[in-house]
XYZ file of C-alpha atoms in Angstrom:
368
model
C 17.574 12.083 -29.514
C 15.640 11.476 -26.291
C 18.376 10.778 -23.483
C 18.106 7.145 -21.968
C 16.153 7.201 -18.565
C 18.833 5.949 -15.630
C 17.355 4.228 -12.821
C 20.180 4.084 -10.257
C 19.374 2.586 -6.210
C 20.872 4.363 -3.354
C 21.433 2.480 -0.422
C 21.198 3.786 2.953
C 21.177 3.351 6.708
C 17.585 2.784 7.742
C 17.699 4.570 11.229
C 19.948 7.599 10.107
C 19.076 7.119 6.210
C 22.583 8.401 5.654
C 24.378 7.188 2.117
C 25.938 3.748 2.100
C 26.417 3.738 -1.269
C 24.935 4.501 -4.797
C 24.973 1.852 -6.985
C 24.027 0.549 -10.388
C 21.316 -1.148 -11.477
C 20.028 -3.786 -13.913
C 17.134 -5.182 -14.092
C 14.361 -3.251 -12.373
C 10.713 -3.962 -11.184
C 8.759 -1.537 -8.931
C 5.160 -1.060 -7.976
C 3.209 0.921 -5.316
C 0.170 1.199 -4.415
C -2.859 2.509 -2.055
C -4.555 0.276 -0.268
C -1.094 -2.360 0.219
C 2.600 -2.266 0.535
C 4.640 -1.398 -2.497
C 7.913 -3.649 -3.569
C 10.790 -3.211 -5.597
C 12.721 -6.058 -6.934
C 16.298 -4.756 -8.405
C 19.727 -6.346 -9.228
C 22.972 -5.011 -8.926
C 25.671 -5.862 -11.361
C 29.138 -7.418 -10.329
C 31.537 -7.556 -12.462
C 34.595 -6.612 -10.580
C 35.833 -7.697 -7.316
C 35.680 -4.051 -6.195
C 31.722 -3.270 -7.288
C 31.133 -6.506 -5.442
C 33.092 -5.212 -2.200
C 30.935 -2.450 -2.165
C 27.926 -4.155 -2.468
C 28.751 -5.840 0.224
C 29.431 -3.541 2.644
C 25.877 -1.364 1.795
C 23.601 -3.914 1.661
C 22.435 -5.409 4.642
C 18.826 -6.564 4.817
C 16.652 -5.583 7.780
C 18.697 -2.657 8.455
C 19.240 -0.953 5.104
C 17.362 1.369 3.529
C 16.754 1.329 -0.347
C 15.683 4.314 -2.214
C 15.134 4.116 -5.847
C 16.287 7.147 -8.390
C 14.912 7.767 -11.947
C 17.154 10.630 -13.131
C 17.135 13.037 -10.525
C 13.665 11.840 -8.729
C 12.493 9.719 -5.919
C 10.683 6.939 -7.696
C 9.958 4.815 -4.554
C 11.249 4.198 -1.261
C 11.319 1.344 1.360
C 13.221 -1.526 3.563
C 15.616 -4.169 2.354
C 14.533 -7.514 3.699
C 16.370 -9.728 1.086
C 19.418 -10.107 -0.601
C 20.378 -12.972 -2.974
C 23.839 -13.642 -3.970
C 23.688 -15.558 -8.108
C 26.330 -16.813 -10.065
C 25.301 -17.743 -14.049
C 26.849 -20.429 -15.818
C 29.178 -17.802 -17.459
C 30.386 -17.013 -13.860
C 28.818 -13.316 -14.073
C 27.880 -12.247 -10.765
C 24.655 -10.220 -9.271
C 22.984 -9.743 -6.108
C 19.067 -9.714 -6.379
C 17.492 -7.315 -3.748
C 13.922 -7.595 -2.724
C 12.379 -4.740 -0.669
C 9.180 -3.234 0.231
C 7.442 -0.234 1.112
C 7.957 1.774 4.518
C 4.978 0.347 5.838
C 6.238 -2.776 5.729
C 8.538 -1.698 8.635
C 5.238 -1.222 10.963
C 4.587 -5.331 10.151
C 7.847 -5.657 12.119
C 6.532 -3.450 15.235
C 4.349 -4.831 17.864
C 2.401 -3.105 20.980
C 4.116 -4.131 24.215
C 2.522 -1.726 26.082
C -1.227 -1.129 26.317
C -2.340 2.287 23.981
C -5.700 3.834 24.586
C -7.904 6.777 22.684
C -11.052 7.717 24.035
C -12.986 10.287 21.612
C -10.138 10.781 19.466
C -9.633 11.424 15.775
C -9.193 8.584 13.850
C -6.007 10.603 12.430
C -4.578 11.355 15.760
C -4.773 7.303 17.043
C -2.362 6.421 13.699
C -0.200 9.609 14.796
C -0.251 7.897 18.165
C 0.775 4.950 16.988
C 3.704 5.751 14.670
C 4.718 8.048 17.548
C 4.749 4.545 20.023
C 6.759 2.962 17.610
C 9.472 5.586 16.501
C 9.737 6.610 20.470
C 10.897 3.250 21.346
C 14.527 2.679 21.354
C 16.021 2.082 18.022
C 12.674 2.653 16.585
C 12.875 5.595 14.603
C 13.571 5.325 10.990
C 12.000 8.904 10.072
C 8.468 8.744 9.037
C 7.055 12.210 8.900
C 3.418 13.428 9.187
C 1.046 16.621 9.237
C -1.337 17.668 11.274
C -5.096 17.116 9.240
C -7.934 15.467 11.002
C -10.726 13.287 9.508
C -13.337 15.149 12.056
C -14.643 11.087 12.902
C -13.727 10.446 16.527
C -13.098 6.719 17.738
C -12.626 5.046 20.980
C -9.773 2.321 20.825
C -7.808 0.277 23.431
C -5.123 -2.093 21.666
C -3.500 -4.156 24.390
C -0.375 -4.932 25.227
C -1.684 -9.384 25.626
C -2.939 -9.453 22.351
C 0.607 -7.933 20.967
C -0.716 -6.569 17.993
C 1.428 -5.455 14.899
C 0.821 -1.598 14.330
C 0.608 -1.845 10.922
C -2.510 -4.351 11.235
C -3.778 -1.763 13.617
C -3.745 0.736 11.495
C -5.444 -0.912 8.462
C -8.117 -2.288 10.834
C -9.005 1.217 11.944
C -8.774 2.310 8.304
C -11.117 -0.377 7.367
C -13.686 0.062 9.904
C -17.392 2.457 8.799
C -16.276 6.087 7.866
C -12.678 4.675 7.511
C -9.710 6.011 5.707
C -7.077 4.887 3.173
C -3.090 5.422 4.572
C 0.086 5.306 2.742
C 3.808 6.194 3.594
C 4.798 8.384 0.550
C 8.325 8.528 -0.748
C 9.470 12.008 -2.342
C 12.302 14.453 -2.463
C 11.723 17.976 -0.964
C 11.767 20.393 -3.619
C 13.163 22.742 -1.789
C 16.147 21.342 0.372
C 16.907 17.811 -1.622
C 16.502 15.682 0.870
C 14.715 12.552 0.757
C 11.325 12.370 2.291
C 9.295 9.199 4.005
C 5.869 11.165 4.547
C 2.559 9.724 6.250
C -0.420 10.591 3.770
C -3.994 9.962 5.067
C -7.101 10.891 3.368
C -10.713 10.149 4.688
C -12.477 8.571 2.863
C -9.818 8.438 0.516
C -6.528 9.604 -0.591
C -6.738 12.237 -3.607
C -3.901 14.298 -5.045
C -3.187 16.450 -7.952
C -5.631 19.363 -9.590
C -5.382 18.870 -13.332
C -6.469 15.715 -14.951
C -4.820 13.978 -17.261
C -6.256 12.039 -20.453
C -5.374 8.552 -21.249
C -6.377 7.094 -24.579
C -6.899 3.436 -26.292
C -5.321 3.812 -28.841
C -2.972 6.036 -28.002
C -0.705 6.102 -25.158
C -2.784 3.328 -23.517
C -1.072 0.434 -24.990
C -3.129 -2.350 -23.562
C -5.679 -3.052 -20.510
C -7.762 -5.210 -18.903
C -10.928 -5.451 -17.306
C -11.942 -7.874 -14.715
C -14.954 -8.589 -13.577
C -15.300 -10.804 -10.498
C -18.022 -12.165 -7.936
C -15.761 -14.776 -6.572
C -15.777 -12.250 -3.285
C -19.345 -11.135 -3.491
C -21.951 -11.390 -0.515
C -25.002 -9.945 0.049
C -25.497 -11.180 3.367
C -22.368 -10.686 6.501
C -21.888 -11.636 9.967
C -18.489 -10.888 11.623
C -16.635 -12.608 14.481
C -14.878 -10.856 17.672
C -12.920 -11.653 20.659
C -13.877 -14.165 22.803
C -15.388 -13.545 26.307
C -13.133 -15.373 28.492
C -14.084 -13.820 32.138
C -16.114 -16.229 33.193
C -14.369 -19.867 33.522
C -17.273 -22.045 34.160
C -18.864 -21.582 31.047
C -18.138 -21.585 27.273
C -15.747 -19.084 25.769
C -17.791 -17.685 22.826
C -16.825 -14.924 20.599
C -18.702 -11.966 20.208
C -20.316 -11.465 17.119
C -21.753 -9.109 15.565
C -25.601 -8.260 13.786
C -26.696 -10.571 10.787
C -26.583 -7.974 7.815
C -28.871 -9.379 4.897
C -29.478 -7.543 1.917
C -33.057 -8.044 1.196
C -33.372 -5.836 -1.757
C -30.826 -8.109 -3.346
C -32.791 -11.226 -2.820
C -36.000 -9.968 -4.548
C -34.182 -8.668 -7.788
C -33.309 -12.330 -8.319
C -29.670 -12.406 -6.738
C -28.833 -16.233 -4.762
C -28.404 -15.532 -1.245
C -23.789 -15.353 -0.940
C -22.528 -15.352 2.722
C -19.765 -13.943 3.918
C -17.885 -13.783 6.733
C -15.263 -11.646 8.826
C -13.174 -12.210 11.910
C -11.236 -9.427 14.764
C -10.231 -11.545 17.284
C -9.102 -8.414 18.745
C -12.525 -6.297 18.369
C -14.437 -6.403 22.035
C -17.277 -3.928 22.008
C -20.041 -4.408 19.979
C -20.127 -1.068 18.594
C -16.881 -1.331 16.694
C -17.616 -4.876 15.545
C -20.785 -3.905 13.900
C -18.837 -1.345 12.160
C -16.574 -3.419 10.604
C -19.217 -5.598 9.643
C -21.462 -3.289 7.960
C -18.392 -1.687 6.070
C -16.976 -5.182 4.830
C -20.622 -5.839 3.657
C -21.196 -3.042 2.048
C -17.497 -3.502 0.609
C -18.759 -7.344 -0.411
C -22.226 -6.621 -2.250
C -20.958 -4.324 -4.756
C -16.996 -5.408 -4.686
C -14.916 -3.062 -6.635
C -13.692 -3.388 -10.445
C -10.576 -2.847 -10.500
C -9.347 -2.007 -14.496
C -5.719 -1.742 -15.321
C -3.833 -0.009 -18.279
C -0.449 -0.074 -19.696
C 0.885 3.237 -20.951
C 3.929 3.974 -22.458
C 5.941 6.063 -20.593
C 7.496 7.918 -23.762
C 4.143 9.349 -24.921
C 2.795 10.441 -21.552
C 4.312 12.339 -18.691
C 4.018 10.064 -15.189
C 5.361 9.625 -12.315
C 4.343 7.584 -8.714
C 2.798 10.518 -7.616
C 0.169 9.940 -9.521
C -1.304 7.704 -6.900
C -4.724 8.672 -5.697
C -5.104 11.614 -8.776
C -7.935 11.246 -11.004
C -7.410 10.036 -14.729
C -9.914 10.260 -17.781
C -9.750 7.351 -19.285
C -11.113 7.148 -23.466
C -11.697 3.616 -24.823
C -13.055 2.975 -28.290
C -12.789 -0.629 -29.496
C -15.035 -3.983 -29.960
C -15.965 -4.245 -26.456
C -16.855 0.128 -25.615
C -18.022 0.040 -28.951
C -19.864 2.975 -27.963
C -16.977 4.556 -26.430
C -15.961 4.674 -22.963
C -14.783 8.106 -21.037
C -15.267 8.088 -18.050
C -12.715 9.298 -14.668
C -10.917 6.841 -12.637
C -8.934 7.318 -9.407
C -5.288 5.557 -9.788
C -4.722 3.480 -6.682
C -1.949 1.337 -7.741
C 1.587 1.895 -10.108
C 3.614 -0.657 -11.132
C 6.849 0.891 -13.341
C 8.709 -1.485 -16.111
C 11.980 0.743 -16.957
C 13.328 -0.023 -20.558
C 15.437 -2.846 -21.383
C 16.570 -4.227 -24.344
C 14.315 -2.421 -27.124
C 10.982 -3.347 -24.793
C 9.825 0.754 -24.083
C 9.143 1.955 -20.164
C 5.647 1.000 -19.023
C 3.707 2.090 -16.056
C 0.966 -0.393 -15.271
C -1.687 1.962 -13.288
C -4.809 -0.160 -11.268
C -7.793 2.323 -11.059
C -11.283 2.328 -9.027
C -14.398 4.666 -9.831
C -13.661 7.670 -7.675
C-alpha cells in the first residue's frame, strides 16, 4: 500500500527564518509560477485549546515566514500576509492562512534613495537591487543569488521621487527588448538541509532540468484545456512615458514612443487592433521604444497558454519542474491527428488529496 502523502507547514521568523513552529495542516491549495507570484492558501486545525495557543504564538502575518513540506521536501515557500480566525456552526475551530511567494516581499520595498547603472548587465542591476533592499535595516530576509550574466548591458536610473517598488522594477527591466524571466525559487539544500530562498534568472528565459518527461491524454493527463484568445491582440502599439515637466510655461506632455504598425498583418486580411502601454517612469527614448517594440511583438502573436491536469500517483512531479520542458501526446476528437509536441511548464498549481479526490498538479505551459 502506497503511504499517504503528508503536507505539513512550518512556520518561521521571516528575518532569521528560524522555526516557530511546525504545524498541521488541512486543507491545502498551492501554485507557483514563472512569470507572477506564487500563493498558498492552507488551514490549520484547532481542536484543542493548546494547538490553538500555538498557533497563535507562530503565526503572525507580515513578519512570518511560511514554508510548505510534502514529506520530507520543500514544496513552496513565501510570506504570510493573512490570517483568518473561523468558527463553524459545530464550534470547530481553524485559522485560514493566505501567503505568497518571496517576491511578493519586494512589492513591500520601495527606492528611497536614487540607484543608477550605466553599461551594466541586466543581471547585475536586479543583484543591485535585492542588494539595496536586504542592506537596509531590517531588510534582509535571505534571498540568495549566483553570479551568471545575460551578456545584454542596460543603462538605468530609478529615482528616489518616483519611489518605485523594486519588485515593479525588476519586472519592468525583465520586460523590456532582450529581457529576462526572474523567479525566487524555494528548495532544500541537498547537502546541508537547510531551507533555501534562491534568485533564478534566465535570459531569455528560465529553463531547468535535462531529461524530458512524457505526458499523455489518456494517461496520466487527466484533463486539459486549451484557450485560444485575441481579446489582448494588437498589431499596431504606441507606448506612453514620463512626462517632461522642466519647463513650466508650457504643457507637460509625456514622452512617447514610435508608432509600431504591423503592415504585413494588414494585407493578409487582419482589422487594424491598437494597443497601448504606459511607464510613467521611462524618460529616454531609447528604453521606451524598447518596451514598446517588445509589448508589440508580445501583442501580435499573444501566447497560448494550454493547461493539463495530471495525477500525481501515475507520474513523478514536483515544483521544480518549472521552466523544464514536457512532451506533451494528445489523441482525441479535437488532435484527431495526434498532437506531440514539447512545451515549457511555466506555471504549477498542486491539489494534495482529500477525501477520495487523488493529488493533482495543474501545470500552465508555453511553446518553448
Amino acid at each position: 500500500m502506497t503511504a499517504p502523502v503528508i503536507y505539513r507547514a512550518l512556520f518561521c521568523d521571516l528575518r532569521s527564518d528560524q522555526v516557530l513552529d511546525a504545524l498541521p495542516l488541512t486543507d491545502v491549495s498551492l501554485d507557483d509560477y514563472i512569470g507572477k507570484t506564487g500563493a498558498a492558501n492552507v488551514t490549520v486545525p484547532l481542536p484543542n485549546r493548546q494547538l490553538a495557543a500555538r498557533a497563535r504564538a507562530a503565526v503572525t502575518p507580515g513578519r512570518t515566514a511560511l514554508w510548505i513540506e510534502r514529506g520530507r521536501e520543500i514544496w513552496w515557500g513565501g510570506v504570510v500576509w493573512t490570517a483568518n480566525i473561523t468558527s463553524d456552526a459545530r464550534g470547530f475551530l481553524g485559522l485560514q492562512v493566505q501567503g505568497a511567494g518571496w517576491a511578493s516581499y519586494l512589492d513591500h520595498r520601495v527606492v528611497f534613495h536614487t540607484q543608477e547603472a550605466t553599461t551594466t548587465d541586466q543581471f547585475d542591476i536586479v543583484r543591485g537591487l535585492l542588494d539595496y533592499a536586504q542592506n537596509m535595516p531590517g531588510g534582509d530576509i535571505g534571498i540568495e543569488y549566483g553570479a551568471e550574466t545575460s551578456g545584454v548591458l542596460r543603462d538605468r536610473t530609478y529615482r528616489r521621487y518616483d519611489q518605485p517598488r523594486i519588485r515593479e522594477l525588476v519586472d519592468q527591466l525583465g520586460a523590456v527588448e532582450g529581457g529576462f524571466e526572474w523567479r525566487i525559487a524555494s528548495f532544500r539544500d541537498p547537502g546541508s538541509g537547510r531551507r533555501v530562498k534562491r534568485l533564478q534568472l534566465g535570459s531569455p528565459t528560465i529553463k531547468t532540468g535535462t531529461s524530458e518527461i512524457v505526458l499523455d491524454h489518456p494517461g496520466p493527463v487527466t484533463s486539459y484545456g486549451w484557450p485560444i484568445d485575441a481579446s489582448v491582440q494588437a498589431n499596431a502599439w504606441q507606448a506612453r512615458g514620463a512626462s517632461d515637466n522642466r519647463n513650466q510655461t508650457q504643457e507637460s506632455l509625456p514622452l512617447m514612443s514610435e508608432l509600431l504598425v504591423a503592415d504585413e498583418d494588414l494585407a493578409a486580411g487582419w482589422p487594424r487592433l491598437d494597443g497601448t502601454s504606459d511607464y510613467s517612469t521611462v524618460a529616454e527614448q531609447p528604453t521606451l521604444d524598447a518596451h514598446a517594440r517588445a509589448d508589440w511583438a508580445a501583442a501580435r502573436r499573444p501566447l497560448t497558454i494550454p493547461e493539463v491536469t495530471v495525477a500525481l500517483d501515475r507520474v513523478a512531479l514536483s515544483p521544480a519542474l518549472l521552466g523544464a520542458t514536457i512532451r506533451l501526446r494528445i489523441r482525441d476528437d479535437w488532435f484527431a491527428e495526434g498532437l506531440d509536441a514539447r512545451y515549457r511548464v511555466v506555471g504549477l498549481a498542486i491539489s494534495p488529496p482529500v477525501r477520495g479526490r487523488p493529488e493533482t498538479a495543474r501545470l500552465f505551459l508555453e511553446a518553448p
